[in-house]
Structures are given as C-alpha cells and as structure tokens.
Coordinates of C-alpha atoms in Angstrom, one line a residue:
Chain A
M51 CA 158.6 81.0 143.8
A52 CA 159.8 83.0 147.2
A53 CA 157.1 85.0 149.1
A54 CA 157.9 89.0 149.2
E55 CA 159.3 90.0 152.5
T56 CA 156.9 92.7 154.0
D57 CA 156.6 96.0 153.0
T58 CA 155.8 98.8 155.5
T59 CA 156.2 101.6 152.4
A60 CA 154.9 100.6 149.3
S61 CA 151.1 99.1 149.7
G62 CA 150.7 98.0 152.9
G63 CA 150.2 95.2 155.1
L64 CA 149.1 93.1 151.6
A65 CA 152.5 92.7 150.1
G66 CA 153.2 90.6 153.1
E67 CA 151.5 87.1 151.8
M68 CA 152.1 87.6 148.1
E69 CA 154.0 85.8 146.1
V70 CA 156.5 88.3 143.8
E71 CA 155.2 87.4 140.1
A72 CA 151.8 88.7 141.7
Y73 CA 152.8 91.2 143.5
R74 CA 154.6 92.4 140.7
R75 CA 151.4 92.5 138.0
L76 CA 149.4 93.9 141.1
F77 CA 151.7 97.1 142.2
P78 CA 153.9 97.7 139.4
L79 CA 154.8 100.9 140.8
A80 CA 155.6 99.7 144.3
F81 CA 157.5 96.4 142.8
L82 CA 159.8 98.9 140.4
E83 CA 160.5 101.3 143.3
R84 CA 161.5 98.2 146.0
H85 CA 164.4 97.8 143.1
L86 CA 165.3 101.8 142.9
R87 CA 166.0 102.0 146.2
E88 CA 168.7 99.1 145.8
S89 CA 170.1 100.9 142.5
V90 CA 168.8 97.6 140.4
R91 CA 166.1 97.1 138.3
P92 CA 163.8 94.1 137.7
D93 CA 166.1 92.4 135.2
A94 CA 169.0 92.7 137.3
R95 CA 170.4 95.8 135.7
R96 CA 172.3 98.6 136.9
L97 CA 170.3 101.9 136.4
A98 CA 172.4 103.6 133.7
E99 CA 173.0 100.0 131.7
A100 CA 171.7 99.0 128.3
R101 CA 170.6 95.6 127.5
P102 CA 172.9 93.6 125.5
T103 CA 172.9 94.2 121.8
T104 CA 173.3 92.0 118.2
V105 CA 173.4 92.9 115.1
A106 CA 173.2 90.7 111.7
L107 CA 173.6 91.9 108.6
G108 CA 172.0 90.3 105.3
A109 CA 169.2 89.1 107.5
V110 CA 167.0 89.4 104.2
S111 CA 168.0 87.7 101.2
S112 CA 165.2 89.4 98.5
A113 CA 166.4 92.8 99.8
H114 CA 169.5 95.2 98.5
G115 CA 170.5 95.8 102.5
S116 CA 168.9 94.2 105.6
A117 CA 169.7 93.9 109.0
L118 CA 168.4 91.7 112.0
I119 CA 169.4 93.6 115.5
R120 CA 168.3 92.4 119.3
L121 CA 168.4 94.9 121.7
G122 CA 168.0 92.7 125.0
D123 CA 163.9 91.0 124.1
T124 CA 163.2 93.8 121.9
A125 CA 163.7 93.1 117.6
M126 CA 163.7 95.0 114.8
L127 CA 164.6 93.6 111.2
A128 CA 165.4 96.6 108.7
S129 CA 165.4 96.3 105.1
I130 CA 166.2 98.7 102.0
K131 CA 165.1 97.8 98.6
L132 CA 166.2 100.2 96.0
E133 CA 163.9 101.4 92.8
V134 CA 164.7 104.1 90.1
M135 CA 162.7 107.1 90.0
S136 CA 163.1 110.3 87.8
P137 CA 164.4 112.5 90.0
P138 CA 162.7 116.4 90.8
T139 CA 163.2 119.3 89.1
E140 CA 164.6 121.0 91.9
T141 CA 167.5 117.9 92.7
P142 CA 168.1 116.8 89.7
D143 CA 171.5 115.0 90.7
E144 CA 169.9 113.6 94.1
G145 CA 168.1 110.0 95.2
S146 CA 165.5 110.0 97.6
V147 CA 164.8 107.9 100.9
A148 CA 161.6 106.5 101.8
V149 CA 161.2 105.5 106.1
E150 CA 158.6 103.6 107.0
F151 CA 158.4 101.6 110.5
H152 CA 155.7 99.3 110.9
M153 CA 154.6 97.6 114.2
P154 CA 152.7 94.3 112.7
P155 CA 150.5 92.4 115.0
I156 CA 152.9 89.6 115.8
C157 CA 155.2 92.1 117.9
S158 CA 152.8 93.2 120.8
P159 CA 149.4 92.2 122.7
L160 CA 148.6 95.9 121.9
V161 CA 148.3 95.7 118.5
R162 CA 145.5 94.4 116.2
P163 CA 145.2 93.4 112.6
G164 CA 143.2 96.3 110.6
R165 CA 144.2 98.6 113.6
P166 CA 147.6 99.9 112.8
A167 CA 149.1 101.2 116.0
E168 CA 149.4 104.4 116.6
M169 CA 153.1 104.2 118.3
A170 CA 154.1 103.5 114.5
P171 CA 153.8 106.9 112.2
V172 CA 154.8 108.2 115.3
L173 CA 158.3 106.6 114.7
S174 CA 158.3 106.7 111.6
K175 CA 158.4 110.5 111.5
A176 CA 161.0 110.7 113.9
L177 CA 163.6 108.1 112.3
E178 CA 163.1 110.0 108.9
D179 CA 164.1 112.7 111.3
V180 CA 167.0 111.5 112.7
L181 CA 168.3 109.6 110.0
M182 CA 168.1 112.5 107.1
S183 CA 169.0 115.3 109.3
S184 CA 171.9 113.4 110.7
G185 CA 173.7 114.3 107.5
M186 CA 174.3 110.3 107.3
I187 CA 173.7 109.8 103.7
N188 CA 174.7 112.6 100.9
L189 CA 171.6 111.7 98.6
K190 CA 174.2 112.5 95.7
E191 CA 175.3 109.2 95.9
L192 CA 172.1 108.2 94.5
C193 CA 171.9 109.5 91.8
L194 CA 172.6 107.5 88.7
I195 CA 172.2 110.1 85.6
S196 CA 171.8 113.5 86.8
G197 CA 167.9 114.5 85.6
K198 CA 167.1 111.4 84.6
A199 CA 167.0 108.9 87.2
S200 CA 167.9 108.3 90.8
W201 CA 167.6 105.6 93.2
L202 CA 164.9 105.9 96.0
A203 CA 165.5 103.9 98.6
Y204 CA 162.5 102.4 100.4
L205 CA 163.6 101.3 103.7
D206 CA 161.2 99.6 105.9
V207 CA 162.0 98.3 109.6
Y208 CA 159.8 96.0 111.0
C209 CA 159.4 95.6 114.8
L210 CA 158.8 91.5 115.4
N211 CA 159.0 91.8 119.1
A212 CA 158.5 94.9 121.4
D213 CA 160.5 94.8 124.6
G214 CA 160.9 98.9 125.1
S215 CA 163.1 101.1 123.5
L216 CA 161.5 101.1 120.3
F217 CA 163.0 104.2 118.6
D218 CA 167.0 103.4 119.3
A219 CA 166.3 99.7 118.7
A220 CA 164.7 101.2 115.0
L221 CA 168.0 103.4 114.2
I222 CA 170.5 101.2 114.8
S223 CA 168.4 98.3 112.6
A224 CA 168.2 101.3 109.9
V225 CA 172.3 102.4 109.9
A226 CA 173.3 98.7 110.1
A227 CA 171.1 98.1 107.1
F228 CA 172.9 101.1 105.4
T229 CA 175.9 99.7 106.0
H230 CA 174.8 96.2 104.2
L231 CA 173.3 98.0 101.1
E232 CA 174.9 97.0 98.1
I233 CA 173.9 98.9 95.0
P234 CA 173.5 96.7 92.2
L235 CA 175.4 97.2 88.7
V236 CA 173.1 98.9 86.3
S237 CA 172.9 100.1 82.8
V238 CA 170.7 102.1 80.7
G239 CA 168.9 100.4 77.9
D240 CA 167.4 102.3 74.2
D241 CA 163.8 103.0 75.8
G242 CA 165.4 105.0 79.1
R243 CA 165.1 102.4 81.3
V244 CA 167.5 101.1 84.1
F245 CA 168.1 97.4 84.2
T246 CA 170.7 95.6 86.3
V247 CA 173.5 94.0 84.6
G248 CA 174.7 90.2 85.8
G249 CA 177.9 90.2 88.4
N250 CA 180.8 89.9 86.0
E251 CA 182.1 93.5 85.6
G252 CA 184.6 93.3 83.1
K253 CA 183.2 91.2 80.2
T254 CA 179.4 92.9 80.2
K255 CA 178.6 94.4 76.5
Y256 CA 176.3 97.2 78.2
E257 CA 177.7 100.5 79.4
L258 CA 177.5 100.6 83.1
V259 CA 176.4 103.8 84.8
N260 CA 177.3 103.4 88.4
R261 CA 180.5 101.0 88.1
E262 CA 182.4 102.7 91.2
K263 CA 179.3 103.9 93.5
R264 CA 178.6 100.4 95.0
K265 CA 178.4 101.5 98.5
L266 CA 177.3 104.3 100.3
T267 CA 179.8 106.4 101.9
L268 CA 178.1 106.5 105.5
K269 CA 179.7 109.8 107.4
D270 CA 178.6 110.6 110.9
I271 CA 176.0 107.8 111.5
P272 CA 173.1 108.6 113.9
F273 CA 173.1 106.5 117.5
A274 CA 169.8 107.0 120.6
L275 CA 169.7 106.4 123.6
T276 CA 166.2 106.2 125.8
C277 CA 166.2 107.0 129.2
A278 CA 163.4 106.6 131.8
L279 CA 163.0 108.9 134.4
H280 CA 161.3 108.2 137.5
K281 CA 162.0 110.7 140.5
D282 CA 165.9 111.1 140.9
N283 CA 166.5 108.3 138.8
V284 CA 167.6 107.9 135.2
L285 CA 167.3 104.4 133.7
A286 CA 168.9 103.7 131.0
D287 CA 167.1 101.4 128.0
P288 CA 164.0 100.9 129.5
T289 CA 162.0 97.5 128.9
A290 CA 158.7 97.4 127.9
E291 CA 157.7 96.9 131.8
E292 CA 159.3 99.7 132.8
E293 CA 158.0 102.3 129.7
S294 CA 154.6 100.9 131.2
I295 CA 155.4 102.5 134.9
I296 CA 157.5 105.1 134.1
E297 CA 155.7 108.2 132.5
T298 CA 159.0 110.2 131.3
F299 CA 161.6 109.6 128.6
V300 CA 163.9 111.5 127.4
T301 CA 165.6 110.4 123.7
V302 CA 169.4 111.6 122.8
A303 CA 170.4 110.8 119.4
L304 CA 174.0 111.9 119.0
D305 CA 176.9 111.4 115.5
S306 CA 179.7 109.5 115.5
S307 CA 181.8 112.9 116.2
D308 CA 179.5 113.0 119.9
R309 CA 177.2 115.9 118.0
L310 CA 174.2 116.3 119.1
V311 CA 171.0 115.6 116.3
S312 CA 168.3 115.5 118.2
I313 CA 167.2 115.7 122.0
Q314 CA 163.1 114.5 122.4
K315 CA 161.2 114.6 125.7
P316 CA 157.5 114.0 124.4
G317 CA 155.2 114.9 127.5
G318 CA 155.9 113.5 130.8
G319 CA 156.4 115.2 134.2
V320 CA 159.3 118.6 134.6
T321 CA 162.7 117.6 134.9
S322 CA 165.4 120.0 134.9
M323 CA 168.4 120.9 132.6
A324 CA 170.6 118.5 135.0
T325 CA 169.0 115.1 134.0
I326 CA 168.9 115.6 130.6
K327 CA 172.5 116.4 130.5
T328 CA 173.4 113.3 132.5
C329 CA 170.8 111.7 129.5
I330 CA 173.1 113.7 127.2
T331 CA 176.5 111.9 129.0
L332 CA 174.7 108.2 128.8
A333 CA 174.0 108.5 125.3
K334 CA 177.5 109.3 124.2
E335 CA 179.1 106.1 126.2
R336 CA 176.3 104.1 124.7
R337 CA 177.5 105.6 121.3
H338 CA 180.6 104.3 122.2
K339 CA 179.4 100.9 122.5
L340 CA 177.1 100.8 119.6
Q341 CA 179.5 101.8 117.5
E342 CA 181.7 99.0 118.5
I343 CA 178.9 96.5 117.9
L344 CA 178.3 97.9 114.8
M345 CA 182.1 98.0 113.1
D346 CA 182.4 94.0 114.7
S347 CA 178.8 92.6 112.9
V348 CA 180.6 94.4 109.4
E349 CA 183.8 92.7 109.9
A350 CA 182.1 89.9 110.7
M351 CA 180.4 90.0 107.6
E352 CA 183.5 90.5 105.5
V353 CA 185.0 87.5 107.3
D354 CA 182.2 85.5 106.3
Q355 CA 181.9 86.7 102.3
T356 CA 185.9 86.0 101.9
G357 CA 186.3 82.4 104.2
Chain B
M139 CA 157.5 110.4 104.0
S140 CA 159.8 112.1 101.4
A141 CA 158.7 114.0 98.8
A142 CA 159.0 111.6 96.0
A143 CA 157.5 108.4 98.0
G144 CA 154.6 109.4 97.3
T145 CA 155.1 110.0 93.6
A146 CA 154.4 107.1 91.3
G147 CA 156.5 106.1 88.4
T148 CA 159.2 104.3 90.2
Y149 CA 160.4 100.9 89.1
S150 CA 163.0 98.3 90.7
P151 CA 165.0 97.8 87.7
A152 CA 164.9 94.6 85.6
A153 CA 167.7 91.9 84.7
E154 CA 168.9 92.6 81.8
A155 CA 167.1 91.7 78.8
G156 CA 167.5 87.9 77.1
G157 CA 169.6 86.9 79.6
K158 CA 170.9 83.4 79.9
R159 CA 169.6 83.5 83.5
R160 CA 165.8 83.0 81.9
E161 CA 167.0 80.4 79.4
R162 CA 168.8 78.1 81.9
K163 CA 165.5 78.4 83.9
E164 CA 163.4 77.1 80.9
E165 CA 165.4 74.6 80.5
L166 CA 165.2 73.0 84.0
R167 CA 161.4 73.7 83.9
R168 CA 161.2 71.7 80.7
H169 CA 163.5 69.1 82.6
L170 CA 161.5 69.0 85.9
A171 CA 158.5 68.7 84.0
E172 CA 159.9 65.6 81.5
D173 CA 162.5 64.1 82.5
A174 CA 161.9 61.0 85.2
D175 CA 165.2 62.0 87.3
W176 CA 166.8 65.6 87.7
P177 CA 168.1 67.8 90.3
R178 CA 166.1 70.8 91.3
A179 CA 167.5 74.7 91.8
D180 CA 168.8 73.8 94.9
G181 CA 169.8 70.4 94.3
R182 CA 167.2 68.4 95.9
S183 CA 165.8 65.2 94.1
F184 CA 162.0 65.7 93.5
H185 CA 160.5 64.0 96.8
D186 CA 162.9 65.9 99.0
C187 CA 161.6 68.7 101.1
R188 CA 163.8 71.3 102.2
P189 CA 165.8 71.1 105.6
A190 CA 163.6 72.6 107.9
F191 CA 164.6 75.1 110.8
M192 CA 162.2 75.6 113.4
Q193 CA 161.8 77.1 117.0
T194 CA 159.3 78.4 119.8
G195 CA 159.7 81.7 121.4
P196 CA 161.0 84.4 119.0
T197 CA 158.8 86.9 120.2
T198 CA 158.7 86.8 124.1
A199 CA 156.2 89.1 124.1
A200 CA 153.2 86.9 122.9
S201 CA 151.8 84.1 124.8
G202 CA 153.7 82.0 122.3
S203 CA 155.6 82.2 119.2
A204 CA 157.6 79.9 116.5
Y205 CA 160.2 81.0 113.8
A206 CA 160.2 78.9 110.9
E207 CA 162.8 78.6 108.0
F208 CA 162.4 76.6 105.3
G209 CA 165.1 77.6 102.6
K210 CA 164.2 81.2 102.0
T211 CA 161.0 81.3 102.9
K212 CA 160.7 82.6 106.7
V213 CA 157.8 82.7 109.3
I214 CA 157.3 84.3 112.2
V215 CA 153.7 83.3 114.0
S216 CA 152.4 84.2 117.3
V217 CA 149.6 83.4 119.6
F218 CA 148.1 85.7 122.0
G219 CA 145.5 84.8 124.6
P220 CA 143.8 83.1 125.5
R221 CA 142.0 87.2 126.2
E222 CA 138.6 88.6 125.9
S223 CA 136.7 88.6 122.6
K224 CA 136.1 91.9 121.1
K225 CA 133.0 94.0 122.0
A226 CA 131.0 93.2 119.1
M227 CA 130.8 89.4 119.6
L228 CA 128.2 87.7 120.9
Y229 CA 128.6 85.3 123.8
S230 CA 129.7 82.0 122.9
D231 CA 130.1 78.7 124.8
T232 CA 132.9 78.0 122.8
G233 CA 136.4 79.7 122.4
R234 CA 137.5 81.4 119.1
L235 CA 140.0 81.5 117.0
N236 CA 141.1 84.6 115.2
C237 CA 143.8 84.1 112.1
N238 CA 145.8 86.5 110.3
V239 CA 148.4 86.6 107.6
S240 CA 150.5 89.3 106.5
Y241 CA 153.9 89.4 104.6
T242 CA 156.1 92.8 105.0
T243 CA 156.5 94.8 102.0
F244 CA 160.1 93.2 101.2
A245 CA 158.8 89.6 101.4
T246 CA 158.8 89.2 97.5
G247 CA 161.1 90.1 94.9
I248 CA 159.4 93.5 94.0
R249 CA 157.9 95.5 96.8
G250 CA 155.0 94.9 98.0
Q251 CA 152.4 97.0 100.3
G252 CA 152.7 95.0 102.9
L253 CA 149.0 94.2 103.5
D254 CA 147.0 91.2 104.9
N255 CA 146.9 88.1 103.4
K256 CA 142.6 87.7 103.8
E257 CA 143.1 84.3 101.9
Y258 CA 145.6 82.8 103.5
S259 CA 144.5 84.2 107.0
E260 CA 141.0 81.8 106.1
M261 CA 143.0 79.2 105.0
L262 CA 145.3 79.1 108.4
H263 CA 141.9 79.0 110.4
K264 CA 140.3 76.5 108.6
A265 CA 143.5 73.8 109.0
L266 CA 144.1 75.0 112.6
E267 CA 139.9 75.1 113.3
G268 CA 139.6 71.3 113.4
A269 CA 142.9 70.5 115.8
V270 CA 142.1 73.4 118.5
M271 CA 140.1 72.5 121.8
L272 CA 138.0 75.0 121.2
D273 CA 135.7 74.1 124.2
T274 CA 138.5 74.7 126.6
F275 CA 138.4 78.5 126.6
P276 CA 135.0 80.0 127.0
K277 CA 134.0 83.3 126.2
T278 CA 137.8 84.0 125.1
T279 CA 139.4 84.6 121.5
V280 CA 143.2 83.3 120.9
D281 CA 144.7 85.3 118.4
V282 CA 147.6 83.9 115.8
F283 CA 149.1 86.3 113.7
A284 CA 151.9 85.2 111.6
L285 CA 154.3 87.1 109.4
V286 CA 156.0 86.0 106.1
L287 CA 159.5 88.3 106.3
E288 CA 160.5 86.3 103.3
S289 CA 158.6 84.5 100.5
G290 CA 160.1 81.2 99.0
G291 CA 157.6 79.3 98.1
S292 CA 155.2 76.9 99.7
D293 CA 154.2 79.6 102.3
L294 CA 151.2 78.1 103.4
P295 CA 151.8 74.8 104.7
I296 CA 154.8 76.4 106.4
I297 CA 152.9 79.2 108.4
I298 CA 150.4 76.4 109.0
S299 CA 153.0 73.8 110.6
C300 CA 154.4 76.9 112.2
A301 CA 151.0 78.4 113.7
S302 CA 150.3 75.0 115.4
L303 CA 154.0 75.0 117.0
A304 CA 153.4 78.3 118.5
L305 CA 149.6 77.2 119.5
A306 CA 151.7 74.3 121.5
D307 CA 154.2 76.6 122.8
A308 CA 151.4 79.4 124.4
G309 CA 149.7 76.2 125.8
I310 CA 147.1 76.3 123.8
M311 CA 144.9 72.3 124.3
M312 CA 144.8 70.6 121.1
Y313 CA 144.1 67.1 120.4
D314 CA 147.2 66.8 118.0
L315 CA 149.4 68.7 116.4
V316 CA 148.8 70.1 112.8
T317 CA 151.7 69.6 109.9
S318 CA 151.2 70.9 106.6
V319 CA 152.7 70.3 103.8
S320 CA 152.2 70.9 99.4
V321 CA 152.8 69.4 96.1
S322 CA 153.1 70.8 92.7
C323 CA 152.4 68.8 89.9
L324 CA 154.6 69.4 87.0
G325 CA 153.9 67.8 83.7
K326 CA 154.4 63.6 84.3
N327 CA 156.3 64.8 88.1
V328 CA 155.3 65.2 90.8
I329 CA 157.4 67.5 93.4
I330 CA 157.0 67.9 97.2
D331 CA 158.3 70.8 98.8
P332 CA 157.9 73.8 96.0
T333 CA 160.2 76.8 95.7
S334 CA 158.2 80.0 94.3
D335 CA 159.6 79.3 90.5
E336 CA 158.5 75.8 90.9
E337 CA 155.0 76.9 92.3
A338 CA 154.8 79.6 89.1
W339 CA 155.4 76.4 86.4
Q340 CA 153.2 74.0 88.2
D341 CA 150.1 72.4 86.0
G342 CA 148.3 72.0 89.6
G343 CA 149.1 71.8 93.4
L344 CA 147.8 69.9 96.2
L345 CA 148.2 71.0 100.1
V346 CA 147.4 68.8 102.9
S347 CA 147.1 69.6 106.5
Y348 CA 146.9 66.4 108.7
M349 CA 147.2 65.5 112.5
P350 CA 149.6 62.5 112.0
T351 CA 149.2 60.8 115.2
R352 CA 145.4 60.4 115.1
K353 CA 145.8 60.2 111.3
E354 CA 143.4 62.6 110.3
I355 CA 143.7 64.8 107.3
T356 CA 142.1 68.6 108.7
Q357 CA 142.3 70.5 105.2
L358 CA 142.8 69.2 101.6
T359 CA 142.9 71.6 99.0
L360 CA 143.7 70.6 95.1
T361 CA 144.1 73.5 92.3
G362 CA 145.0 73.0 88.6
E363 CA 145.2 70.1 86.5
W364 CA 145.9 66.5 87.7
S365 CA 145.5 63.0 85.8
D366 CA 143.9 60.5 88.3
G367 CA 146.3 58.3 89.1
K368 CA 148.8 61.1 90.9
I369 CA 146.6 62.2 93.1
T370 CA 145.8 59.1 95.8
N371 CA 150.1 58.9 95.3
A372 CA 150.6 62.8 95.8
V373 CA 148.6 62.7 99.5
E374 CA 149.9 60.1 100.1
L375 CA 153.8 61.9 99.6
C376 CA 152.2 64.5 101.8
M377 CA 151.3 62.8 104.3
D378 CA 154.8 60.8 105.5
A379 CA 155.7 64.0 104.9
C380 CA 153.8 65.6 107.1
S381 CA 154.5 63.1 109.8
K382 CA 158.2 63.5 109.6
L383 CA 157.8 67.5 110.3
C384 CA 155.4 66.5 113.4
E385 CA 158.8 64.9 114.7
I386 CA 160.9 67.8 114.7
L387 CA 158.1 70.0 115.8
R388 CA 158.1 67.9 118.7
E389 CA 161.2 67.6 119.3
R390 CA 161.8 71.6 119.3
L391 CA 158.8 71.1 122.0
K392 CA 160.7 69.0 124.0
D393 CA 163.3 71.4 123.5
S394 CA 161.9 74.2 125.2
T395 CA 160.5 72.3 128.2
S396 CA 163.4 70.9 129.1
L397 CA 165.3 74.5 129.0
A398 CA 162.3 75.8 130.9
S399 CA 162.8 73.4 133.9
E400 CA 166.6 73.7 134.1

C-alpha cells in the first residue's frame, strides 16, 4: 500500500506518514475532498456517473413475480405475492398494493436483530408513494369480480447488501418485480372462494375469471436517482461511505415520459434551484439508462423461456 | 401501507380441489416409503444430495458472508465482528457468538410474517459454538445472521454449513469447518437432504453437524420414529455427506483467496 502524499491543506502534517487506508478511515472528509478536487470519486467513478446496474427477473420461485437487482454493491430482492381480498365498498372494482421495505440484519453492520432499522419504514413509505402516485399500476387490472374479489399484491423488498442509494435500488427492484409478475389463472368455487386452475387453459372444466388479465400493463414506469451534494459538487448514486460523510441528498423520481414524480431533499445543507435542476438533468439521463437495462432483462427472460 | 393491507380476511387462493397433483403426490409418498428404490420428485435416488452451490462474499458490508443454494433452498449468512458486545453484557474472558435466523415473508408457499426463527437461531448457535475458538476474541462478540430467501427443505443444515463458510470468510478462527446434513426416515427408507415435501412426510428426522477433519460431531438431533438398526447407518450416511460437502466449502475458500491475491 502506498503512503499518502504530503497534504498541506486538509489534516496538516499527520497525513504525510499515513497509509491510504488509515487516512481514509481517520480523515474521511479530507480523503473525499482530495478526490473531488481531481473530479473523481474514491471508487474511480466520475462525479455524475452511476454504478453498473444489473436486473435479474424471477429470482424467487415461490413468488408470483420477483427481481434481484444490483446497483454497484447494493443488492435488492423484490418479490410480489398475490392474495385475494374482498374490495372495500368505495372502490369495488379495484385491487390494492401493500408495500413493505425490509432491512434484515444481514445487510449492514448498523442493523441488529430485534431493533429494526429506522430507515426501513421511511423508505417503505417513500417507495409506496412513488409507485402509487406515478400511476404505473392500474388498480382496476387487479380486480377479479367487481365488488366480490380482487387481488391484494404484497410487494416485499429486501435489502441484501446496503451500500448506498437504497431508495433508487429498491425502486428498480420493485418495478422489475411488477414487470415479471404473472397473475395465476383462477376460478370461483360454489362457496365464493377463489382457487387457482392448473396450466392447460383450453381443457379445464372450470369457468375462468381472468383469462385475459395475466400481465399488468405498466405505463409511466418511475425511476429514481439520488444525488449527494457536497459544496459545489453533485455526486450521482452515492455509496454508503459517501453517504456517511455527506449530509445533503436530493432524490429525483421521473416516469418514462420524463415527468417528475417526486423530488425529495430531506434536510441537510441549503442548496440552490440551479443545483436541483442539475440533479433533474442527471436523473433524466439515468432514467434512459435504467429503462434500457430493464427492457434488456425482460427480453433476456423471454429468450430464456422460449429457448 | 394501503388501506386494505391492515384488514384481515385475505387469503392465497388454493389449488383446485381434488386435483391430479395431490393424487400424484400421494402415490410418490407411498413409493418412497415402501419401495427399495424409486426416483424422487427431483429425480434423485435416496442417497443423493441436491447439487450444492455455495459462494463467499455476497454481502460486502459484512466482515464475511456466504450464499448457499441447494435446489430451491436459498440462504445468505453474514458475519459481523468481532465487535463490541452489547452494553448490558458482563465482562467475559472469552468471546461471544450471537446467532440469528430469520425468514423472508416470501420464503414459504404462504406469505409469512418474516419473523425471527428462535429455535433455529439457538440450534445454529449450538452447532457452531464448539467449532469457534472463542478465546481468540475476548470481550467481544461475533454476530452470525442468516436470512432464508426461499425455503425448500433441509433449511437448518444448509444454514449451518453456510454459516461456517461465512465465519471462515470473515477470518474467525475455528478448529474446523462445520458442515451439516439431515436425513428423513420414511417408512422402510432413509432419504438424505430431504425437500420440504419429503420433510412433511417423514416419520423421523436426523440432523448431524460434523467437523470432518477432526471427525467430531458438534450436534446431533434425532426426532420422531426410528427403528433401531437404521440410526447407526443414518448417522454414517450424514457424516459421509458432511465430509463431501466440506470439500466443496474448502474449494470455495481457496477460490476466494486466490482471487484476492491476484
């Protein structure tokens, strides 16, 4: 390991004799700022560059829809299970979606069993707000028999490795799980309960309720990008290390027609409108990229099934 | 949370009643219990384990971690520490091993609550306790956390083997790797590495956690109904499978160190 060069500005003479890894842990802010001066980040990314992202559909066989995504080292597993409910009287022809975000103790040294992470319910709510307000899902498509039965989609997102930008990662995995969701064929028994009907559609003796509605038509899919703001620098898709040093974050969610779904800046330092605009521009670029990645994974899945 | 999520009265739709699937399952159960040899639902013979896929390092935030996939059973184990013990803990010359096992809400066929599994946490602790050199990290705690992503049978033995790989990946000193295998006794036959269905049909179960190099058993759990002659054979069957599984663990550890040194 190479010794750090003598630093005259940040932490005085101490840095001269120190190994890089020790410097990184003892003076995290100075370490980050020295990188930013060269317009580069500790993991060798450019400031506006997001980490490589992969989407794998169908990771959980016990679910109706699922997706495992990686955003750099951050890993998220989203799964959807469908249950039948009787719809509330106000909306007799709509189904419902229940969103839950989990941070199990395996994902980060900061989470201990029995003490749920404070962040989890916050992200849960943010995720639900963005998913439902984007109008991606037409709840009417989750209806089985108006006023009698409709689907309740349980969306559970598990963080398997927490390395920053958890919201962005959770949103991609949730959206990907919905694109993978396949609704089972069902029929209704004499007792009014819904049951699933096995594979061969043509031959079954039961009357099917939902022959056409096997896939949801997703419109206006939302994608998000979190940016960390440090002085004049805008760092896209921060890692856990960067998140622990920097205080100000802006999360922008856009849908597939580039309309704003949400902007969140939870506290932190003050910032200008110009900086927010920069974040929106970055989020637009990221939206294009993510949409491509998602479409590619859907195609890869279809090739897998036919081949 | 949506308005409807809190209200009770939702259910997962059952498969059509009187379906052929149930009859086929019942027939398979009879064959497994009575015939001398019969292919299992996944095509294995009685004494074949499922192909084991194991890997170190899925969770970079942890000191060490491992992923295991045996058929449908998928498990991630993260190891943290040695780190400061909880404030309430008394002073201790030896280190502490803290184990926790939880399931995802979608791990089983019907959506669960995703709660901790206290019984498995305790069993995991007991299986590993004898293998970890606790005196190498006095006053501190090593946390072993397991998450079952999908449950497909033989969950506990897979958690134990995966945890021992994660401990090794974290560089925690151990006398030997611990591997674990379970068998189910079904009628006349003993079936190794049972799936969820086979576990549901079993008359008796046996779980052995074993340190293959030292030839020592750290944990042996026998449940249900067993005829005398079969137990010794079943234990030997488990020990043999444990030794083979241990080879796989060693290969994975060699892979990860050779990658790191490049």
